[in-house]
């Protein structure tokens, strides 16, 4: 039944996108985290405590509400888990904002999370391409992975897993910077949690572009960004397009020239296909997981 929750989440995202920030629980979480961003006597120790408390609260609330719904009716629990996944994932909004930024009607700073006032047109296009690749991992593949892992147990656990991953990403996006008092713990936790999703996102990009060798070609520049994870989807997308993406003063990923408008349009299309591939694979694995567990228990029972 958990696969139905994935279908519901994708349907809600496709029909409505994300709720406005004033109604979005993840936006509320970000604002709550910002209130904790101040000087602490032992910032690293405090940072670890903040991560533990925020993640536990997010997972506990999402999992608890879903568990209560399950006790009322199993389909209701699945529906609540689907809503949690919808609120944690970003596909339609990511792609819409990227397209708006490409035609210069959108706020690029909101997409890339840094000042963009001094970017020339070529580096503006580069920022769009690298951001859609990175956000595929953080905003879609990672929440799907959390849902998949939890779904092996129950819809409530799936909701909790999704909420935990989303809380970690929110912590990193809000305070996970070297100049923030609590930044170290948030950044390091996100590095661990995002390790596999980032590489799965890179693989999804390569497969969506029908260019599986792109991941192999990306390896030479994927480690240039300071993040151990962000470079993989970015470098793979750059390899698919045959371009370079660049954050001035920080890194150059890929080979070739900075992307043209047409190449960024292609990048958005490839990321959209990669997102659907990740969704379909997750739904399939979620559907098959109970059957695999049931078969495994029968095998073990027979051996006993």
mmCIF file of C-alpha atoms in Angstrom:
data_model
loop_
_atom_site.group_PDB
_atom_site.id
_atom_site.type_symbol
_atom_site.label_atom_id
_atom_site.label_comp_id
_atom_site.label_asym_id
_atom_site.label_seq_id
_atom_site.Cartn_x
_atom_site.Cartn_y
_atom_site.Cartn_z
ATOM 1 C CA UNK A 1 0.000 0.000 0.000
ATOM 2 C CA UNK A 2 2.910 2.378 0.585
ATOM 3 C CA UNK A 3 3.415 2.622 -3.182
ATOM 4 C CA UNK A 4 0.015 4.322 -3.304
ATOM 5 C CA UNK A 5 1.458 7.054 -1.093
ATOM 6 C CA UNK A 6 4.183 7.708 -3.671
ATOM 7 C CA UNK A 7 1.556 7.973 -6.407
ATOM 8 C CA UNK A 8 -0.506 10.367 -4.268
ATOM 9 C CA UNK A 9 2.536 12.543 -3.511
ATOM 10 C CA UNK A 10 3.473 12.800 -7.169
ATOM 11 C CA UNK A 11 -0.119 13.551 -8.153
ATOM 12 C CA UNK A 12 -0.306 16.368 -5.596
ATOM 13 C CA UNK A 13 3.028 17.767 -6.755
ATOM 14 C CA UNK A 14 2.002 17.589 -10.411
ATOM 15 C CA UNK A 15 -1.395 19.192 -9.820
ATOM 16 C CA UNK A 16 -0.519 21.809 -7.221
ATOM 17 C CA UNK A 17 3.245 22.080 -6.915
ATOM 18 C CA UNK A 18 4.330 23.132 -3.436
ATOM 19 C CA UNK A 19 2.135 25.089 -1.017
ATOM 20 C CA UNK A 20 3.021 28.795 -0.590
ATOM 21 C CA UNK A 21 5.689 29.459 2.027
ATOM 22 C CA UNK A 22 3.191 30.822 4.540
ATOM 23 C CA UNK A 23 1.454 27.405 4.530
ATOM 24 C CA UNK A 24 4.467 25.143 3.978
ATOM 25 C CA UNK A 25 5.681 23.124 7.000
ATOM 26 C CA UNK A 26 9.225 23.027 5.606
ATOM 27 C CA UNK A 27 9.248 26.834 5.404
ATOM 28 C CA UNK A 28 8.014 26.961 9.001
ATOM 29 C CA UNK A 29 10.840 24.617 9.948
ATOM 30 C CA UNK A 30 13.389 26.846 8.238
ATOM 31 C CA UNK A 31 12.160 29.879 10.161
ATOM 32 C CA UNK A 32 12.295 27.933 13.425
ATOM 33 C CA UNK A 33 15.879 26.899 12.700
ATOM 34 C CA UNK A 34 16.837 30.520 11.997
ATOM 35 C CA UNK A 35 15.814 31.483 15.545
ATOM 36 C CA UNK A 36 18.486 29.095 16.856
ATOM 37 C CA UNK A 37 21.215 30.604 14.690
ATOM 38 C CA UNK A 38 23.053 32.648 17.312
ATOM 39 C CA UNK A 39 26.192 32.450 19.413
ATOM 40 C CA UNK A 40 26.365 29.510 21.784
ATOM 41 C CA UNK A 41 28.966 28.781 24.498
ATOM 42 C CA UNK A 42 29.980 25.525 22.804
ATOM 43 C CA UNK A 43 28.796 25.909 19.185
ATOM 44 C CA UNK A 44 29.772 22.457 17.898
ATOM 45 C CA UNK A 45 28.201 20.707 20.852
ATOM 46 C CA UNK A 46 25.124 22.912 20.582
ATOM 47 C CA UNK A 47 24.971 22.241 16.841
ATOM 48 C CA UNK A 48 24.888 18.504 17.423
ATOM 49 C CA UNK A 49 22.074 18.977 19.923
ATOM 50 C CA UNK A 50 20.080 21.166 17.542
ATOM 51 C CA UNK A 51 20.400 18.604 14.743
ATOM 52 C CA UNK A 52 19.315 15.773 17.033
ATOM 53 C CA UNK A 53 16.319 17.663 18.428
ATOM 54 C CA UNK A 54 15.089 19.101 15.102
ATOM 55 C CA UNK A 55 15.380 15.780 13.260
ATOM 56 C CA UNK A 56 13.734 13.849 16.096
ATOM 57 C CA UNK A 57 10.857 16.332 16.293
ATOM 58 C CA UNK A 58 10.275 16.339 12.534
ATOM 59 C CA UNK A 59 10.411 12.551 12.254
ATOM 60 C CA UNK A 60 8.358 12.040 15.402
ATOM 61 C CA UNK A 61 5.635 14.452 14.337
ATOM 62 C CA UNK A 62 5.322 13.076 10.796
ATOM 63 C CA UNK A 63 5.538 9.469 11.909
ATOM 64 C CA UNK A 64 3.218 10.008 14.874
ATOM 65 C CA UNK A 65 0.458 11.688 12.859
ATOM 66 C CA UNK A 66 0.693 8.956 10.236
ATOM 67 C CA UNK A 67 0.569 6.219 12.893
ATOM 68 C CA UNK A 68 -2.553 7.746 14.442
ATOM 69 C CA UNK A 69 -4.147 7.907 11.000
ATOM 70 C CA UNK A 70 -3.280 4.232 10.456
ATOM 71 C CA UNK A 71 -5.102 3.260 13.642
ATOM 72 C CA UNK A 72 -8.219 4.979 12.305
ATOM 73 C CA UNK A 73 -7.998 3.337 8.876
ATOM 74 C CA UNK A 74 -5.082 1.867 6.969
ATOM 75 C CA UNK A 75 -5.825 3.830 3.761
ATOM 76 C CA UNK A 76 -5.899 7.048 5.797
ATOM 77 C CA UNK A 77 -2.396 6.303 7.087
ATOM 78 C CA UNK A 78 -1.183 5.763 3.537
ATOM 79 C CA UNK A 79 -2.787 9.057 2.476
ATOM 80 C CA UNK A 80 -1.105 10.965 5.309
ATOM 81 C CA UNK A 81 2.255 9.402 4.408
ATOM 82 C CA UNK A 82 1.685 10.531 0.820
ATOM 83 C CA UNK A 83 1.017 14.084 1.961
ATOM 84 C CA UNK A 84 4.215 14.068 4.033
ATOM 85 C CA UNK A 85 6.174 12.932 0.994
ATOM 86 C CA UNK A 86 4.497 15.602 -1.162
ATOM 87 C CA UNK A 87 5.482 18.321 1.312
ATOM 88 C CA UNK A 88 9.054 17.010 1.369
ATOM 89 C CA UNK A 89 9.676 16.727 -2.359
ATOM 90 C CA UNK A 90 10.187 19.333 -5.048
ATOM 91 C CA UNK A 91 9.858 18.598 -8.746
ATOM 92 C CA UNK A 92 7.299 20.877 -10.359
ATOM 93 C CA UNK A 93 8.390 23.987 -8.449
ATOM 94 C CA UNK A 94 12.095 23.344 -9.044
ATOM 95 C CA UNK A 95 11.639 23.044 -12.787
ATOM 96 C CA UNK A 96 9.201 25.960 -12.967
ATOM 97 C CA UNK A 97 11.567 28.269 -11.082
ATOM 98 C CA UNK A 98 14.487 27.149 -13.277
ATOM 99 C CA UNK A 99 12.512 27.992 -16.431
ATOM 100 C CA UNK A 100 11.470 31.345 -14.983
ATOM 101 C CA UNK A 101 15.089 32.147 -14.154
ATOM 102 C CA UNK A 102 16.155 31.186 -17.662
ATOM 103 C CA UNK A 103 13.749 33.698 -19.217
ATOM 104 C CA UNK A 104 14.783 36.186 -16.477
ATOM 105 C CA UNK A 105 11.339 36.425 -14.901
ATOM 106 C CA UNK A 106 12.332 34.433 -11.811
ATOM 107 C CA UNK A 107 14.473 35.147 -8.754
ATOM 108 C CA UNK A 108 17.756 33.360 -9.427
ATOM 109 C CA UNK A 109 18.976 33.936 -5.863
ATOM 110 C CA UNK A 110 16.035 31.866 -4.598
ATOM 111 C CA UNK A 111 17.094 28.977 -6.831
ATOM 112 C CA UNK A 112 20.833 28.992 -6.169
ATOM 113 C CA UNK A 113 20.832 30.194 -2.575
ATOM 114 C CA UNK A 114 23.534 32.861 -2.981
ATOM 115 C CA UNK A 115 24.024 36.392 -4.269
ATOM 116 C CA UNK A 116 23.693 36.560 -8.049
ATOM 117 C CA UNK A 117 23.886 40.308 -8.665
ATOM 118 C CA UNK A 118 27.355 40.172 -10.214
ATOM 119 C CA UNK A 119 26.758 37.213 -12.564
ATOM 120 C CA UNK A 120 27.032 37.773 -16.305
ATOM 121 C CA UNK A 121 24.505 35.991 -18.585
ATOM 122 C CA UNK A 122 26.745 32.947 -19.168
ATOM 123 C CA UNK A 123 27.364 32.388 -15.455
ATOM 124 C CA UNK A 124 23.708 32.998 -14.734
ATOM 125 C CA UNK A 125 22.854 30.143 -17.098
ATOM 126 C CA UNK A 126 25.548 28.026 -15.457
ATOM 127 C CA UNK A 127 24.026 28.664 -12.019
ATOM 128 C CA UNK A 128 20.620 27.478 -13.255
ATOM 129 C CA UNK A 129 22.046 24.254 -14.676
ATOM 130 C CA UNK A 130 24.088 23.363 -11.618
ATOM 131 C CA UNK A 131 21.209 24.190 -9.267
ATOM 132 C CA UNK A 132 18.625 21.992 -10.975
ATOM 133 C CA UNK A 133 21.101 19.091 -10.845
ATOM 134 C CA UNK A 134 21.960 19.595 -7.178
ATOM 135 C CA UNK A 135 18.338 20.127 -6.171
ATOM 136 C CA UNK A 136 17.301 16.933 -7.934
ATOM 137 C CA UNK A 137 19.363 15.110 -5.308
ATOM 138 C CA UNK A 138 18.382 17.208 -2.286
ATOM 139 C CA UNK A 139 14.781 17.981 -3.151
ATOM 140 C CA UNK A 140 13.600 14.721 -4.676
ATOM 141 C CA UNK A 141 15.935 11.728 -4.578
ATOM 142 C CA UNK A 142 16.848 12.138 -0.888
ATOM 143 C CA UNK A 143 13.225 12.358 0.370
ATOM 144 C CA UNK A 144 12.287 9.415 -1.853
ATOM 145 C CA UNK A 145 15.187 7.410 -0.379
ATOM 146 C CA UNK A 146 14.038 8.212 3.168
ATOM 147 C CA UNK A 147 10.505 7.148 2.290
ATOM 148 C CA UNK A 148 11.714 3.930 0.665
ATOM 149 C CA UNK A 149 13.802 2.903 3.672
ATOM 150 C CA UNK A 150 10.963 3.543 6.109
ATOM 151 C CA UNK A 151 8.323 1.896 3.933
ATOM 152 C CA UNK A 152 9.915 -1.479 4.583
ATOM 153 C CA UNK A 153 8.417 -1.210 8.073
ATOM 154 C CA UNK A 154 5.213 0.856 7.719
ATOM 155 C CA UNK A 155 3.708 4.026 6.221
ATOM 156 C CA UNK A 156 4.394 5.783 9.536
ATOM 157 C CA UNK A 157 8.064 4.846 9.344
ATOM 158 C CA UNK A 158 8.143 5.965 5.709
ATOM 159 C CA UNK A 159 6.739 9.364 6.697
ATOM 160 C CA UNK A 160 9.240 9.618 9.543
ATOM 161 C CA UNK A 161 12.139 8.741 7.230
ATOM 162 C CA UNK A 162 11.067 11.360 4.714
ATOM 163 C CA UNK A 163 10.639 14.033 7.381
ATOM 164 C CA UNK A 164 14.039 13.245 8.917
ATOM 165 C CA UNK A 165 15.823 13.630 5.581
ATOM 166 C CA UNK A 166 13.951 16.854 4.839
ATOM 167 C CA UNK A 167 14.794 18.286 8.263
ATOM 168 C CA UNK A 168 18.484 17.542 7.724
ATOM 169 C CA UNK A 169 18.393 19.262 4.342
ATOM 170 C CA UNK A 170 16.609 22.264 5.882
ATOM 171 C CA UNK A 171 19.233 22.489 8.612
ATOM 172 C CA UNK A 172 22.025 22.422 6.055
ATOM 173 C CA UNK A 173 20.343 24.979 3.793
ATOM 174 C CA UNK A 174 19.613 27.339 6.683
ATOM 175 C CA UNK A 175 22.671 27.173 8.947
ATOM 176 C CA UNK A 176 25.078 24.666 7.386
ATOM 177 C CA UNK A 177 27.756 27.232 6.543
ATOM 178 C CA UNK A 178 31.257 27.774 7.997
ATOM 179 C CA UNK A 179 30.380 31.276 9.197
ATOM 180 C CA UNK A 180 27.308 30.141 11.140
ATOM 181 C CA UNK A 181 27.749 29.200 14.835
ATOM 182 C CA UNK A 182 25.921 25.878 14.467
ATOM 183 C CA UNK A 183 26.967 25.191 10.900
ATOM 184 C CA UNK A 184 29.432 22.354 11.396
ATOM 185 C CA UNK A 185 27.009 19.714 12.711
ATOM 186 C CA UNK A 186 24.298 20.518 10.184
ATOM 187 C CA UNK A 187 26.705 20.414 7.240
ATOM 188 C CA UNK A 188 28.426 17.197 8.302
ATOM 189 C CA UNK A 189 25.111 15.424 8.947
ATOM 190 C CA UNK A 190 23.857 16.425 5.528
ATOM 191 C CA UNK A 191 27.117 15.207 3.955
ATOM 192 C CA UNK A 192 26.473 11.735 5.371
ATOM 193 C CA UNK A 193 22.750 11.560 4.595
ATOM 194 C CA UNK A 194 23.103 12.948 1.059
ATOM 195 C CA UNK A 195 26.042 10.725 0.062
ATOM 196 C CA UNK A 196 23.995 7.990 -1.622
ATOM 197 C CA UNK A 197 21.135 10.175 -2.967
ATOM 198 C CA UNK A 198 23.606 12.483 -4.721
ATOM 199 C CA UNK A 199 25.177 9.588 -6.579
ATOM 200 C CA UNK A 200 21.793 8.052 -7.366
ATOM 201 C CA UNK A 201 20.713 11.417 -8.779
ATOM 202 C CA UNK A 202 23.836 11.449 -10.961
ATOM 203 C CA UNK A 203 22.973 7.973 -12.224
ATOM 204 C CA UNK A 204 19.370 9.023 -12.895
ATOM 205 C CA UNK A 205 20.605 12.008 -14.923
ATOM 206 C CA UNK A 206 22.890 9.801 -16.998
ATOM 207 C CA UNK A 207 20.158 7.224 -17.641
ATOM 208 C CA UNK A 208 17.576 9.899 -18.427
ATOM 209 C CA UNK A 209 19.964 11.302 -21.037
ATOM 210 C CA UNK A 210 20.615 7.781 -22.391
ATOM 211 C CA UNK A 211 24.286 8.390 -21.607
ATOM 212 C CA UNK A 212 25.283 5.995 -18.802
ATOM 213 C CA UNK A 213 28.954 6.743 -19.374
ATOM 214 C CA UNK A 214 28.393 10.325 -18.207
ATOM 215 C CA UNK A 215 28.848 9.298 -14.577
ATOM 216 C CA UNK A 216 32.263 7.840 -15.385
ATOM 217 C CA UNK A 217 33.277 10.955 -17.311
ATOM 218 C CA UNK A 218 32.071 13.135 -14.452
ATOM 219 C CA UNK A 219 34.405 11.582 -11.885
ATOM 220 C CA UNK A 220 37.377 13.794 -12.793
ATOM 221 C CA UNK A 221 35.636 17.044 -11.803
ATOM 222 C CA UNK A 222 32.868 15.880 -9.436
ATOM 223 C CA UNK A 223 35.103 16.358 -6.395
ATOM 224 C CA UNK A 224 35.999 19.979 -7.113
ATOM 225 C CA UNK A 225 33.138 21.563 -5.103
ATOM 226 C CA UNK A 226 33.732 21.699 -1.351
ATOM 227 C CA UNK A 227 30.687 19.495 -0.789
ATOM 228 C CA UNK A 228 31.473 15.772 -1.140
ATOM 229 C CA UNK A 229 28.097 15.245 -2.803
ATOM 230 C CA UNK A 230 26.909 18.251 -4.813
ATOM 231 C CA UNK A 231 29.541 17.811 -7.515
ATOM 232 C CA UNK A 232 28.266 14.418 -8.682
ATOM 233 C CA UNK A 233 24.882 15.396 -10.166
ATOM 234 C CA UNK A 234 26.339 18.700 -11.398
ATOM 235 C CA UNK A 235 29.319 17.062 -13.090
ATOM 236 C CA UNK A 236 27.152 14.330 -14.600
ATOM 237 C CA UNK A 237 24.752 16.876 -16.077
ATOM 238 C CA UNK A 238 27.714 18.865 -17.399
ATOM 239 C CA UNK A 239 29.126 15.688 -18.959
ATOM 240 C CA UNK A 240 25.777 14.926 -20.608
ATOM 241 C CA UNK A 241 25.646 18.421 -22.108
ATOM 242 C CA UNK A 242 29.365 18.682 -22.870
ATOM 243 C CA UNK A 243 29.655 21.958 -20.955
ATOM 244 C CA UNK A 244 31.246 23.509 -17.888
ATOM 245 C CA UNK A 245 29.312 24.867 -14.916
ATOM 246 C CA UNK A 246 31.062 27.300 -12.640
ATOM 247 C CA UNK A 247 30.695 29.050 -9.310
ATOM 248 C CA UNK A 248 33.140 31.946 -9.622
ATOM 249 C CA UNK A 249 35.952 31.695 -7.112
ATOM 250 C CA UNK A 250 34.852 28.253 -5.922
ATOM 251 C CA UNK A 251 34.856 25.601 -8.663
ATOM 252 C CA UNK A 252 34.608 24.733 -12.340
ATOM 253 C CA UNK A 253 32.915 21.420 -13.070
ATOM 254 C CA UNK A 254 32.838 19.651 -16.431
ATOM 255 C CA UNK A 255 34.663 20.505 -19.631
ATOM 256 C CA UNK A 256 33.834 22.814 -22.491
ATOM 257 C CA UNK A 257 32.193 26.224 -22.579
ATOM 258 C CA UNK A 258 29.597 27.613 -20.203
ATOM 259 C CA UNK A 259 26.097 26.503 -21.258
ATOM 260 C CA UNK A 260 24.013 28.306 -23.843
ATOM 261 C CA UNK A 261 20.312 28.983 -23.357
ATOM 262 C CA UNK A 262 19.446 25.954 -25.487
ATOM 263 C CA UNK A 263 21.770 23.758 -23.432
ATOM 264 C CA UNK A 264 20.177 24.914 -20.176
ATOM 265 C CA UNK A 265 16.769 24.118 -21.655
ATOM 266 C CA UNK A 266 18.118 20.635 -22.396
ATOM 267 C CA UNK A 267 19.457 20.412 -18.838
ATOM 268 C CA UNK A 268 16.016 21.157 -17.393
ATOM 269 C CA UNK A 269 14.457 18.532 -19.669
ATOM 270 C CA UNK A 270 17.014 15.907 -18.651
ATOM 271 C CA UNK A 271 16.517 16.643 -14.948
ATOM 272 C CA UNK A 272 12.745 16.363 -15.393
ATOM 273 C CA UNK A 273 13.176 12.938 -16.997
ATOM 274 C CA UNK A 274 15.596 11.928 -14.248
ATOM 275 C CA UNK A 275 13.037 12.986 -11.625
ATOM 276 C CA UNK A 276 10.353 10.798 -13.193
ATOM 277 C CA UNK A 277 12.797 7.910 -13.401
ATOM 278 C CA UNK A 278 13.610 8.258 -9.699
ATOM 279 C CA UNK A 279 9.908 8.377 -8.854
ATOM 280 C CA UNK A 280 9.062 5.294 -10.919
ATOM 281 C CA UNK A 281 11.941 3.263 -9.484
ATOM 282 C CA UNK A 282 11.004 4.267 -5.936
ATOM 283 C CA UNK A 283 7.353 3.344 -6.431
ATOM 284 C CA UNK A 284 8.374 -0.017 -7.882
ATOM 285 C CA UNK A 285 10.778 -0.777 -5.028
ATOM 286 C CA UNK A 286 8.236 0.293 -2.414
ATOM 287 C CA UNK A 287 5.664 -2.008 -4.008
ATOM 288 C CA UNK A 288 8.064 -4.953 -4.224
ATOM 289 C CA UNK A 289 9.654 -4.593 -0.772
ATOM 290 C CA UNK A 290 6.837 -6.381 1.175
ATOM 291 C CA UNK A 291 6.890 -9.278 -1.290
ATOM 292 C CA UNK A 292 10.658 -9.621 -0.939
ATOM 293 C CA UNK A 293 10.427 -9.547 2.854
ATOM 294 C CA UNK A 294 7.604 -12.092 2.830
ATOM 295 C CA UNK A 295 9.568 -14.413 0.584
ATOM 296 C CA UNK A 296 12.662 -14.005 2.744
ATOM 297 C CA UNK A 297 10.727 -14.868 5.909
ATOM 298 C CA UNK A 298 9.358 -18.003 4.229
ATOM 299 C CA UNK A 299 12.856 -19.046 3.235
ATOM 300 C CA UNK A 300 14.165 -18.499 6.753
ATOM 301 C CA UNK A 301 11.170 -20.307 8.203
ATOM 302 C CA UNK A 302 11.794 -23.249 5.922
ATOM 303 C CA UNK A 303 15.452 -23.402 6.919
ATOM 304 C CA UNK A 304 14.469 -23.331 10.610
#
